[in-house]
Coordinates of C-alpha atoms in Angstrom, one line a residue:
X1 CA -0.1 -0.1 -0.3
X2 CA 1.8 3.2 -0.7
X3 CA 1.9 6.3 1.0
X4 CA -0.7 8.2 -1.1
X5 CA -3.3 5.8 -0.4
X6 CA -2.9 5.2 3.4
X7 CA -3.1 8.8 3.8
X8 CA -6.1 8.4 1.8
X9 CA -7.7 5.6 4.2
X10 CA -6.7 7.5 7.3
X11 CA -8.6 10.5 6.5
X12 CA -11.4 8.3 5.4
X13 CA -11.6 6.4 8.8
X14 CA -11.5 10.3 10.4
X15 CA -14.0 11.6 8.5
X16 CA -16.1 8.7 8.4
X17 CA -15.5 6.6 11.0
X18 CA -15.3 2.8 11.3
X19 CA -18.7 1.2 10.5
X20 CA -17.5 -1.6 9.2
X21 CA -18.0 -5.1 10.3
X22 CA -15.6 -7.6 7.8
X23 CA -12.6 -5.8 5.9
X24 CA -13.7 -8.6 2.8
X25 CA -10.1 -8.9 1.9
X26 CA -8.8 -12.0 3.5
X27 CA -6.6 -14.3 1.9
X28 CA -6.7 -18.4 3.0
X29 CA -6.7 -19.4 6.2
X30 CA -4.3 -20.9 8.7
X31 CA -6.8 -21.9 11.9
X32 CA -6.2 -22.9 15.0
X33 CA -6.8 -26.7 16.2
X34 CA -5.4 -27.0 19.2
X35 CA -7.0 -26.0 22.8
X36 CA -5.0 -24.1 25.3
X37 CA -1.9 -24.3 23.8
X38 CA 1.6 -22.2 22.6
X39 CA 1.3 -20.3 19.1
X40 CA 4.7 -21.5 18.2
X41 CA 3.9 -24.5 18.0
X42 CA 3.4 -25.8 14.2
X43 CA 0.4 -28.7 15.3
X44 CA -1.9 -26.1 16.8
X45 CA -2.2 -25.0 13.6
X46 CA -4.1 -26.8 10.6
X47 CA -1.9 -26.1 7.9
X48 CA 0.6 -27.9 10.4
X49 CA 2.9 -24.8 10.6
X50 CA 2.4 -21.3 11.7
X51 CA 0.5 -18.5 10.0
X52 CA 2.8 -16.6 8.1
X53 CA 1.4 -14.3 6.0
X54 CA 2.1 -16.2 2.1
X55 CA 0.9 -19.4 0.7
X56 CA -2.1 -21.2 2.0
X57 CA -1.8 -19.9 5.5
X58 CA -2.2 -16.2 4.8
X59 CA -4.0 -15.2 8.6
X60 CA -4.4 -16.9 11.1
X61 CA -7.7 -18.1 12.6
X62 CA -8.4 -18.5 16.2
X63 CA -12.0 -19.6 16.4
X64 CA -12.5 -23.3 17.9
X65 CA -13.2 -22.7 21.2
X66 CA -9.3 -22.7 21.9
X67 CA -6.4 -20.1 23.0
X68 CA -3.3 -19.6 21.6
X69 CA -0.6 -18.4 24.0
X70 CA 1.7 -16.2 22.9
X71 CA 5.4 -16.1 25.3
X72 CA 8.1 -15.6 22.5
X73 CA 9.0 -13.8 19.9
X74 CA 7.2 -15.2 16.9
X75 CA 8.9 -15.1 14.0
X76 CA 6.3 -16.1 11.2
X77 CA 4.0 -13.0 11.1
X78 CA 0.4 -13.2 9.8
X79 CA -1.2 -11.3 7.3
X80 CA -4.3 -10.9 9.6
X81 CA -5.2 -12.4 12.4
X82 CA -9.2 -13.5 13.5
X83 CA -10.5 -14.1 16.5
X84 CA -14.1 -15.6 16.7
X85 CA -14.8 -15.6 12.9
X86 CA -18.2 -16.4 12.7
X87 CA -21.8 -16.0 14.3
X88 CA -21.2 -18.6 17.9
X89 CA -17.1 -18.7 17.4
X90 CA -15.2 -17.9 20.4
X91 CA -11.5 -17.6 20.4
X92 CA -8.3 -16.5 22.5
X93 CA -5.2 -14.9 21.9
X94 CA -3.1 -14.1 25.1
X95 CA 0.2 -12.9 24.6
X96 CA 2.7 -13.0 27.3
X97 CA 5.6 -11.8 29.0
X98 CA 8.6 -12.1 26.5
X99 CA 5.7 -12.8 23.9
X100 CA 5.9 -10.9 20.3
X101 CA 3.0 -10.8 17.8
X102 CA 2.9 -8.7 14.8
X103 CA 0.6 -8.6 11.6
X104 CA 1.9 -7.6 8.2
X105 CA -0.2 -6.0 5.2
X106 CA 0.0 -8.7 2.7
X107 CA -1.8 -7.8 -1.0
X108 CA -4.6 -10.6 0.1
X109 CA -4.8 -9.5 3.4
X110 CA -5.5 -6.5 5.5
X111 CA -2.8 -6.6 8.4
X112 CA -6.0 -6.2 10.6
X113 CA -6.4 -7.6 14.3
X114 CA -9.7 -9.0 14.6
X115 CA -10.9 -9.7 18.1
X116 CA -15.0 -10.8 17.7
X117 CA -15.5 -10.1 13.8
X118 CA -19.0 -11.7 12.9
X119 CA -21.6 -10.3 14.9
X120 CA -22.1 -12.8 17.8
X121 CA -18.3 -14.1 17.6
X122 CA -16.9 -13.6 21.2
X123 CA -13.1 -12.7 20.6
X124 CA -10.7 -12.5 23.5
X125 CA -7.2 -10.5 23.7
X126 CA -4.8 -9.9 26.4
X127 CA -1.6 -8.4 26.7
X128 CA 0.3 -9.0 29.5
X129 CA 3.1 -7.0 31.0
X130 CA 5.8 -7.7 28.6
X131 CA 4.1 -8.8 26.1
X132 CA 4.3 -6.8 22.9
X133 CA 1.2 -7.1 20.0
X134 CA 2.5 -4.8 16.3
X135 CA -0.6 -4.3 14.2
X136 CA 0.2 -3.3 10.7
X137 CA -3.1 -1.9 10.3
X138 CA -6.2 -1.2 12.1
X139 CA -6.7 -3.2 15.7
X140 CA -10.7 -4.4 15.6
X141 CA -12.9 -4.8 18.5
X142 CA -16.1 -6.0 17.6
X143 CA -18.0 -9.0 17.3
X144 CA -20.7 -10.7 20.6
X145 CA -20.8 -7.7 23.5
X146 CA -18.7 -10.1 25.5
X147 CA -15.5 -9.8 23.4
X148 CA -13.1 -8.4 25.1
X149 CA -9.4 -6.7 24.9
X150 CA -7.3 -6.7 28.3
X151 CA -4.2 -5.2 28.6
X152 CA -1.6 -4.5 31.2
X153 CA -1.8 -6.7 34.5
X154 CA 0.7 -7.6 37.5
X155 CA 3.9 -8.4 36.6
X156 CA 6.7 -6.5 35.2
X157 CA 7.4 -5.5 32.0
X158 CA 5.5 -3.1 29.9
X159 CA 2.7 -3.8 27.8
X160 CA 3.0 -2.7 23.8
X161 CA 0.3 -2.4 21.4
X162 CA 1.6 -0.2 18.7
X163 CA -1.0 0.3 15.9
X164 CA -0.4 1.6 12.4
X165 CA -3.5 3.2 11.5
X166 CA -6.5 3.3 14.1
X167 CA -7.3 1.4 17.2
X168 CA -11.4 1.1 17.0
X169 CA -13.2 -0.3 20.0
X170 CA -16.3 -1.6 20.1
X171 CA -17.0 -3.5 22.9
X172 CA -15.4 -4.4 26.3
X173 CA -11.5 -2.7 26.7
X174 CA -9.9 -3.1 30.2
X175 CA -6.5 -0.6 30.6
X176 CA -4.7 -1.9 34.1
X177 CA -2.3 -0.1 35.6
X178 CA 0.1 2.5 34.4
X179 CA 2.6 0.5 32.4
X180 CA 0.6 -0.2 29.4
X181 CA 1.7 1.8 26.0
X182 CA -0.9 1.7 23.3
X183 CA 0.0 4.0 20.2
X184 CA -2.4 4.6 17.0
X185 CA -3.1 6.9 14.9
X186 CA -6.5 7.5 16.4
X187 CA -8.3 5.9 18.9
X188 CA -12.1 5.2 18.8
X189 CA -15.1 4.4 20.8
X190 CA -18.2 2.9 19.5
X191 CA -21.5 3.8 21.4
X192 CA -22.2 0.1 22.0
X193 CA -17.7 0.0 23.9
X194 CA -17.0 0.3 27.4
X195 CA -13.7 1.5 28.3
X196 CA -12.5 -0.1 32.0
X197 CA -9.5 2.1 33.4
X198 CA -8.2 -0.4 36.0
X199 CA -6.3 2.6 37.8
X200 CA -4.1 1.0 40.4
X201 CA -1.9 4.0 41.5
X202 CA -1.3 7.9 41.6
X203 CA -1.1 7.7 37.7
X204 CA -2.9 5.8 34.7
X205 CA -1.3 4.7 31.2
X206 CA -2.9 7.0 28.7
X207 CA -4.2 5.8 25.2
X208 CA -1.7 7.6 23.0
X209 CA -3.3 9.1 19.6
X210 CA -1.6 10.6 17.2
X211 CA -4.3 12.8 15.9
X212 CA -8.1 13.2 17.0
X213 CA -9.6 10.3 20.2
X214 CA -13.3 9.7 19.2
X215 CA -14.9 8.9 22.1
X216 CA -18.5 7.6 23.0
X217 CA -19.9 4.3 25.0
X218 CA -19.6 4.3 28.5
X219 CA -16.2 4.8 31.0
X220 CA -16.1 2.1 33.6
X221 CA -13.7 3.4 36.9
X222 CA -12.3 0.4 39.0
X223 CA -9.6 0.9 41.7
X224 CA -6.8 -1.3 43.1
X225 CA -5.0 -0.8 45.6
X226 CA -5.4 3.3 45.8
X227 CA -8.2 5.4 47.5
X228 CA -9.0 8.0 45.3
X229 CA -9.9 11.6 47.3
X230 CA -10.8 14.9 46.5
X231 CA -8.3 17.0 44.0
X232 CA -6.7 13.2 42.3
X233 CA -6.6 13.3 38.9
X234 CA -5.6 10.0 36.3
X235 CA -4.9 10.8 32.3
X236 CA -6.4 7.9 30.7
X237 CA -5.9 9.3 26.7
X238 CA -3.2 11.5 25.2
X239 CA -4.5 13.0 21.3
X240 CA -4.2 16.0 19.5
X241 CA -7.6 16.6 19.8
X242 CA -11.1 15.2 20.9
X243 CA -14.4 14.3 19.6
X244 CA -17.8 13.5 21.2
X245 CA -18.1 12.3 25.2
X246 CA -19.1 9.6 26.7
X247 CA -22.2 8.6 27.5
X248 CA -22.1 8.4 31.7
X249 CA -19.2 7.3 33.7
X250 CA -20.3 3.8 35.8
X251 CA -18.8 4.1 39.1
X252 CA -20.6 1.5 40.6
X253 CA -17.1 -0.2 41.3
X254 CA -15.6 2.2 42.3
X255 CA -15.3 3.9 46.0
X256 CA -18.0 5.8 47.3
X257 CA -17.0 9.4 47.4
X258 CA -18.4 12.1 50.2
X259 CA -21.3 14.1 49.7
X260 CA -21.2 16.5 46.7
X261 CA -18.0 14.6 45.1
X262 CA -18.0 13.6 42.0
X263 CA -16.1 11.4 38.8
X264 CA -15.3 13.2 36.3
X265 CA -13.9 13.4 33.0
X266 CA -12.6 16.2 31.0
X267 CA -10.0 17.1 28.0
X268 CA -7.5 19.7 29.3
X269 CA -4.3 21.0 26.9
X270 CA -0.6 20.4 27.8
X271 CA 0.1 19.1 30.9
X272 CA 3.1 17.1 29.3
X273 CA 0.8 15.5 26.7
X274 CA 3.0 13.9 23.9
X275 CA -0.1 14.8 21.3
X276 CA -1.4 18.2 23.5
X277 CA -4.2 16.9 24.8
X278 CA -5.5 14.8 27.6
X279 CA -8.7 13.3 28.2
X280 CA -8.7 13.2 32.0
X281 CA -10.7 12.0 35.3
X282 CA -10.5 13.2 38.2
X283 CA -12.3 13.7 41.8
X284 CA -14.4 17.2 42.1
X285 CA -16.1 19.0 44.4
X286 CA -19.2 20.0 43.4
X287 CA -22.4 22.2 44.7
X288 CA -24.7 20.1 45.3
X289 CA -29.1 21.5 45.1
X290 CA -31.2 19.8 47.4
X291 CA -35.0 19.2 47.3
X292 CA -37.7 18.1 49.7
X293 CA -40.1 16.3 47.1
X294 CA -42.8 16.8 49.9
X295 CA -42.6 20.1 51.5
X296 CA -40.4 21.8 48.0
X297 CA -37.6 23.2 49.9
X298 CA -34.4 23.5 48.8
X299 CA -30.9 24.2 49.5
X300 CA -27.2 25.2 47.9
X301 CA -25.1 22.8 50.1
X302 CA -21.2 21.1 49.4
X303 CA -19.7 18.5 51.3
X304 CA -15.9 18.5 52.2
X305 CA -13.9 21.9 51.2
X306 CA -15.3 25.4 50.0
X307 CA -16.7 26.3 47.1
X308 CA -17.0 30.0 46.2
X309 CA -20.2 31.6 44.0
X310 CA -21.4 34.9 42.3
X311 CA -24.2 33.0 41.1
X312 CA -26.7 30.6 40.2
X313 CA -29.5 29.5 37.8
X314 CA -32.3 26.5 38.4
X315 CA -34.0 25.5 35.5
X316 CA -36.8 23.4 34.5
X317 CA -38.7 22.4 31.4
X318 CA -41.8 21.3 32.6
X319 CA -42.4 24.3 35.2
X320 CA -41.4 23.0 38.4
X321 CA -40.4 25.8 40.3
X322 CA -42.2 27.8 42.7
X323 CA -40.9 31.8 42.6
X324 CA -43.6 32.4 45.0
X325 CA -42.0 30.3 47.4
X326 CA -38.7 30.8 46.5
X327 CA -36.3 32.8 49.2
X328 CA -33.9 34.1 47.8
X329 CA -30.3 35.2 48.9
X330 CA -31.3 38.9 47.7
X331 CA -34.6 38.5 49.9
X332 CA -32.2 36.8 52.9
X333 CA -30.3 40.8 52.8
X334 CA -26.9 38.4 51.8
X335 CA -24.4 41.0 50.7
X336 CA -25.1 42.3 47.1
X337 CA -27.0 39.6 46.0
X338 CA -29.6 40.2 43.1
X339 CA -32.6 38.8 41.2
X340 CA -32.0 38.7 37.5
X341 CA -34.2 41.0 35.9
X342 CA -36.7 38.3 35.2
X343 CA -37.3 37.8 38.8
X344 CA -38.1 34.3 38.7
X345 CA -40.7 32.1 36.9
X346 CA -42.0 28.9 36.7
X347 CA -38.7 27.5 34.5
X348 CA -36.3 29.1 36.1
X349 CA -34.8 31.2 39.1
X350 CA -31.7 32.8 38.7
X351 CA -29.6 35.0 41.0
X352 CA -25.8 37.0 40.6
X353 CA -23.4 38.6 42.3
X354 CA -21.8 41.5 40.3
X355 CA -19.0 42.0 43.1
X356 CA -17.3 39.6 45.1
X357 CA -18.5 35.9 46.1
X358 CA -20.1 34.0 48.4
X359 CA -18.1 30.6 50.5
X360 CA -21.0 27.6 50.8
X361 CA -19.3 25.1 52.9
X362 CA -20.3 22.0 54.5
X363 CA -21.6 24.5 57.6
X364 CA -22.8 27.1 56.4
X365 CA -25.4 25.8 52.9
X366 CA -27.8 28.2 52.0
X367 CA -31.4 28.0 52.2
X368 CA -33.8 29.5 49.2
X369 CA -37.3 28.5 50.5
X370 CA -39.9 25.8 48.7
X371 CA -38.0 26.7 45.4
X372 CA -39.7 23.2 43.9
X373 CA -43.9 22.5 43.3
X374 CA -44.2 19.4 40.9
X375 CA -46.0 21.1 38.1
X376 CA -49.8 20.7 36.2
X377 CA -48.8 18.0 33.9
X378 CA -49.8 19.2 30.6
X379 CA -48.8 16.2 28.8
X380 CA -48.6 12.1 30.5
X381 CA -45.6 10.4 30.7
X382 CA -43.0 13.3 30.5
X383 CA -40.5 13.5 33.2
X384 CA -41.5 15.9 35.7
X385 CA -38.2 15.5 38.3
X386 CA -36.0 17.8 35.0
X387 CA -34.2 20.4 37.8
X388 CA -30.5 21.5 36.3
X389 CA -28.5 23.9 38.8
X390 CA -25.6 25.8 37.7
X391 CA -23.6 28.1 39.5
X392 CA -20.3 30.4 38.5
X393 CA -17.4 30.9 39.9
X394 CA -15.0 34.1 40.2
X395 CA -12.9 32.5 37.6
X396 CA -15.8 32.8 35.1
X397 CA -16.2 29.3 35.1
X398 CA -19.9 27.6 34.8
X399 CA -20.2 24.6 36.4
X400 CA -22.8 22.1 36.1
X401 CA -24.3 21.3 39.8
X402 CA -25.8 18.3 41.6
X403 CA -29.3 17.7 42.4
X404 CA -29.9 15.9 45.0
X405 CA -34.2 15.0 45.7
X406 CA -35.4 13.2 48.7
X407 CA -38.6 12.1 50.1
X408 CA -41.2 9.7 47.9
X409 CA -40.8 10.5 44.1
X410 CA -43.9 11.2 41.8
X411 CA -44.4 10.1 38.6
X412 CA -46.7 11.3 35.2
X413 CA -47.5 7.7 34.7
X414 CA -49.0 5.1 35.6
X415 CA -47.2 3.1 38.5
X416 CA -46.5 -0.5 40.1
X417 CA -46.1 -0.1 43.3
X418 CA -44.5 -3.7 44.7
X419 CA -44.4 -4.9 48.3
X420 CA -41.0 -7.4 47.4
X421 CA -42.0 -8.7 51.1
X422 CA -45.6 -9.3 50.8
X423 CA -45.8 -9.7 47.3
X424 CA -48.9 -7.4 47.2
X425 CA -49.1 -5.3 44.2
X426 CA -51.1 -2.3 42.9
X427 CA -51.3 0.3 40.0
X428 CA -51.6 4.0 40.7
X429 CA -52.7 7.1 38.7
X430 CA -49.9 9.2 39.9
X431 CA -50.0 12.0 37.5
X432 CA -53.0 14.8 37.4
X433 CA -53.8 13.7 34.0
X434 CA -57.0 11.0 33.4
X435 CA -56.0 8.8 31.2
X436 CA -57.9 5.5 28.8
X437 CA -56.2 2.0 28.6
X438 CA -57.6 -1.0 27.2
X439 CA -54.6 -3.0 27.8
X440 CA -51.3 -3.5 30.2
X441 CA -48.7 -6.5 30.9
X442 CA -46.1 -7.1 33.5
X443 CA -43.8 -8.9 32.3
X444 CA -40.8 -10.8 34.5
X445 CA -37.7 -12.8 32.4
X446 CA -37.1 -14.5 36.2
X447 CA -40.6 -16.4 36.8
X448 CA -41.1 -14.1 39.7
X449 CA -45.2 -13.5 38.9
X450 CA -47.8 -15.8 40.5
X451 CA -50.9 -15.9 37.7
X452 CA -52.3 -19.1 40.3
X453 CA -56.2 -17.8 41.2
X454 CA -56.2 -16.4 45.2
X455 CA -52.3 -14.9 43.8
X456 CA -53.2 -12.4 40.9
X457 CA -55.9 -10.6 40.8
X458 CA -56.8 -9.5 37.8
X459 CA -59.7 -7.0 36.6
X460 CA -61.5 -9.9 35.1
X461 CA -61.6 -11.5 38.5
X462 CA -64.1 -9.2 39.4
X463 CA -65.3 -7.2 36.6
X464 CA -63.2 -3.6 37.8
X465 CA -62.6 -0.8 35.9
X466 CA -65.5 -0.5 33.7
X467 CA -65.6 -4.8 33.2
X468 CA -65.2 -7.1 29.9
X469 CA -61.3 -7.2 30.6
X470 CA -59.9 -10.3 29.6
X471 CA -57.0 -12.5 30.8
X472 CA -54.5 -13.5 28.3
X473 CA -52.5 -16.7 28.8
X474 CA -51.4 -16.2 32.7
X475 CA -48.0 -17.6 33.5
X476 CA -45.0 -17.0 35.8
X477 CA -43.4 -15.0 33.0
X478 CA -46.2 -12.7 32.0
X479 CA -49.9 -10.8 33.6
X480 CA -51.3 -9.3 30.5
X481 CA -55.1 -8.3 30.4
X482 CA -57.0 -6.7 27.0
X483 CA -60.3 -5.1 26.7
X484 CA -61.7 -5.7 23.6
X485 CA -64.3 -3.0 23.2
X486 CA -64.0 0.1 24.7
X487 CA -61.5 1.4 27.7
X488 CA -61.7 2.5 30.9
X489 CA -60.2 5.8 32.7
X490 CA -57.8 5.7 35.1
X491 CA -58.8 9.1 36.8
X492 CA -55.8 11.2 37.9
X493 CA -54.3 11.2 40.9
X494 CA -57.1 9.0 41.9
X495 CA -57.4 5.8 40.8
X496 CA -55.6 3.0 42.7
X497 CA -56.3 -1.1 41.7
X498 CA -55.3 -3.7 43.8
X499 CA -53.5 -6.8 42.0
X500 CA -53.3 -9.3 44.2
X501 CA -50.2 -11.1 45.6
X502 CA -48.9 -11.5 42.2
X503 CA -45.0 -11.4 43.1
X504 CA -42.7 -14.2 44.3
X505 CA -40.9 -12.9 47.9
X506 CA -37.7 -13.0 48.2
X507 CA -38.0 -15.6 50.4
X508 CA -39.6 -17.4 47.8
X509 CA -37.2 -17.0 44.8
X510 CA -38.5 -13.5 43.5
X511 CA -36.3 -11.5 41.8
X512 CA -37.0 -7.8 41.5
X513 CA -37.0 -7.4 37.1
X514 CA -40.4 -6.7 36.5
X515 CA -41.8 -4.4 33.6
X516 CA -45.2 -2.8 33.5
X517 CA -46.5 -1.5 30.4
X518 CA -50.0 -0.5 28.9
X519 CA -52.2 0.3 25.9
X520 CA -53.6 3.5 24.9
X521 CA -56.7 3.1 23.1
X522 CA -55.9 3.0 18.7
X523 CA -52.3 2.7 20.2
X524 CA -50.3 -1.1 19.4
X525 CA -47.3 0.2 20.9
X526 CA -47.1 -0.8 24.2
X527 CA -46.2 2.3 26.5
X528 CA -43.7 2.3 29.6
X529 CA -44.7 2.0 32.9
X530 CA -42.8 3.1 36.2
X531 CA -42.0 -0.3 38.5
X532 CA -41.4 0.8 42.5
X533 CA -40.8 -1.6 45.1
X534 CA -41.5 -0.5 49.0
X535 CA -44.6 -0.1 50.5
X536 CA -47.8 -0.2 49.1
X537 CA -49.9 3.5 49.2
X538 CA -53.2 3.2 51.0
X539 CA -56.2 4.6 49.3
X540 CA -58.2 7.1 51.2
X541 CA -61.3 5.4 50.0
X542 CA -59.9 1.7 51.1
X543 CA -63.5 0.2 50.5
X544 CA -63.8 1.9 47.3
X545 CA -63.9 -1.9 45.5
X546 CA -65.5 -1.3 42.1
X547 CA -62.5 1.9 41.8
X548 CA -65.6 4.6 41.2
X549 CA -64.0 7.2 43.5
X550 CA -67.6 6.4 46.2
X551 CA -68.4 4.2 48.6
X552 CA -71.9 2.6 48.5
X553 CA -74.0 -0.1 47.7
X554 CA -71.8 -1.4 45.0
X555 CA -69.1 -2.2 46.6
X556 CA -71.0 -3.7 49.1
X557 CA -72.2 -5.8 46.4
X558 CA -68.6 -6.7 45.3
X559 CA -67.7 -7.7 49.1
X560 CA -70.3 -9.7 49.6
X561 CA -68.8 -11.9 45.9
X562 CA -65.7 -11.6 47.2
X563 CA -65.8 -12.4 50.9
X564 CA -63.7 -15.7 52.0
X565 CA -63.4 -16.3 48.5
X566 CA -60.7 -13.9 47.3
X567 CA -59.1 -10.3 47.6
X568 CA -61.5 -8.1 45.4
X569 CA -63.3 -6.7 49.0
X570 CA -59.6 -6.1 50.7
X571 CA -59.9 -2.9 52.3
X572 CA -57.1 -3.6 55.2
X573 CA -54.3 -4.9 52.6
X574 CA -54.1 -8.2 53.8
X575 CA -55.0 -10.0 50.9
X576 CA -58.4 -11.4 51.6
X577 CA -62.1 -10.4 52.2
X578 CA -63.3 -10.3 55.8
X579 CA -65.2 -8.4 58.1
X580 CA -62.7 -6.7 58.9
X581 CA -63.0 -5.1 55.6
X582 CA -66.6 -4.8 55.9
X583 CA -66.3 -2.0 58.7
X584 CA -64.1 -0.3 56.5
X585 CA -66.4 -0.1 53.9
X586 CA -68.8 1.2 57.0
X587 CA -67.2 3.8 58.2
X588 CA -66.2 5.0 54.4
X589 CA -70.3 4.8 53.1
X590 CA -70.8 8.0 51.5
X591 CA -67.5 9.3 51.0
X592 CA -66.0 10.1 47.5
X593 CA -63.0 11.3 46.0
X594 CA -62.3 13.7 43.6
X595 CA -58.6 13.7 41.8
X596 CA -57.1 15.0 44.2
X597 CA -59.1 15.3 47.8
X598 CA -61.2 13.8 49.4
X599 CA -65.0 14.7 50.7
X600 CA -67.4 13.0 52.8
X601 CA -71.3 12.7 52.1
X602 CA -74.3 12.4 53.8
X603 CA -73.4 9.6 56.1
X604 CA -76.1 7.1 57.1
X605 CA -77.2 7.0 61.3
X606 CA -74.6 4.5 62.5
X607 CA -78.1 2.3 63.4
X608 CA -79.2 2.0 59.6
X609 CA -75.3 0.8 58.6
X610 CA -75.5 -1.7 61.6
X611 CA -78.8 -3.0 59.8
X612 CA -77.0 -3.1 56.5
X613 CA -73.8 -4.7 58.1
X614 CA -75.8 -7.6 59.5
X615 CA -78.0 -8.0 56.4
X616 CA -74.8 -8.2 54.7
X617 CA -72.6 -10.8 56.5
X618 CA -75.4 -13.1 57.0
X619 CA -76.2 -13.1 53.3
X620 CA -72.4 -13.3 52.8
X621 CA -72.0 -16.2 54.9
X622 CA -74.9 -17.7 54.0
X623 CA -74.1 -17.4 50.2
X624 CA -70.2 -19.1 51.2
X625 CA -72.5 -22.1 53.1
X626 CA -74.8 -22.7 50.3
X627 CA -72.0 -22.5 48.2
X628 CA -69.4 -25.5 49.9
X629 CA -72.8 -27.7 50.4
X630 CA -73.7 -30.6 48.3
X631 CA -77.4 -31.6 48.2

């Protein structure tokens, strides 16, 4: 490949990325036939000799589930290496201390090193300390989701990976410790990638990209033998420039940081970078906006250390701010703070300090009143809690602060609440908007549902929510119902549906993997509901058994039909219908609710209720007796 062709290829890679799944430039394969063996032993290869890039063994194919170990400098250089060439294949190469493997760019091959090749092939490459990999053209990490490259580890020596063109990572890359030296013309992370930096000391290996480093996918942080503290930083990438960004930082395997501290990734110029810029992860202190969901109270706080600010802005696209409840620093008389000319709206609250700054410390948080309020939704399903918080420092920097919500969250959606201790569940409409549905399904890949009679309380069981609901192939993996004609309304802020004991408790092998979806009339695609595990909500009218927002004789009819046999008349949450539930019905008789308030209607005299109750209990008991008696 001549110089001009190479330059053109580099430009193409940088401009259009690397969407290729197969180069198409393959010669004849020399396939690995050993299990776990030495690359340098000819009998481990189908040709009886090592792949050398010429003749009938132009590229090395390791796809039989075995592991090829490189423990010395391999004198024969394949024109390409492919690990896990076909769907379902696996293949592993381990380059150990003293091992060197090199690919060459041959006319019939590509000079590439492919870890995972087909869409579902699982390839694995490990280059240990003291090992060297030289790739003539491109290094690709693709294939099945479990495909991986691991660089570095315990032991003496440097892990060296030299890539002639681009190092392209679409799956799992792990870089361990400070002694990894990977260099390429460009380093690219795809959206499906996970880049794990396993940090073992005060410094870490920076992947070197002579040209651009394209960021994407997830950055995962792990620490071994080092405790991250405020002010620590580690260089992960050394490039001439950066494009894109990591979609998230996964710190689930990293030590938890004190309040107000976070792991963050930034690009910085200079600092000793070989190529001009570093991609750096650090431990940073940030301000936190504490928000109490129940009261709306908000405060600006921080953890250890001091953050001085001369301005802040709180914003909400959905309008979940309360300017009337906001107690600004200006209103509190804090020196020279001034609200913005717009003063404040439900979508933004802004204050600035023209001169000087105000210090926020752990001992001096700043309360700013009841600045939060759930808005009245105008569109069902849109997230209410969308606050953003930024603050300004005297050096002119704008920093995105953290949001810390406390208290019980409300959802502008239908919510399936599951008590994992009892297995009982309920469906709530927590939005202020009423919606109509004609279908729903609850699924569990682990089989944690209980479809048996007396467990799941379906709408079909007791003809609730307008009636004419039909169960659909109930199983431990799915509970579903459809309404063939029409739809049923779930009133905003009021509808409460008991689903019975439909979930296996943890003690019975239940797994919290439920997915809740529902259908709007005229739609064929299910909408995503919310699943919450915790204590069930007790409705304001627990005896509203037919869920028409009024406790009356219709509810008594439901209770009588369920007495001793099911939970359709369950008002006290113990998953049955008995005399205790009747007493609750008796106390709530005549009451009704609107979507947001409970009101008391005319209540019959106690004597009247007593007569109704005695008759109802007698009928229920007799009815059960007759059902169980054969004549």
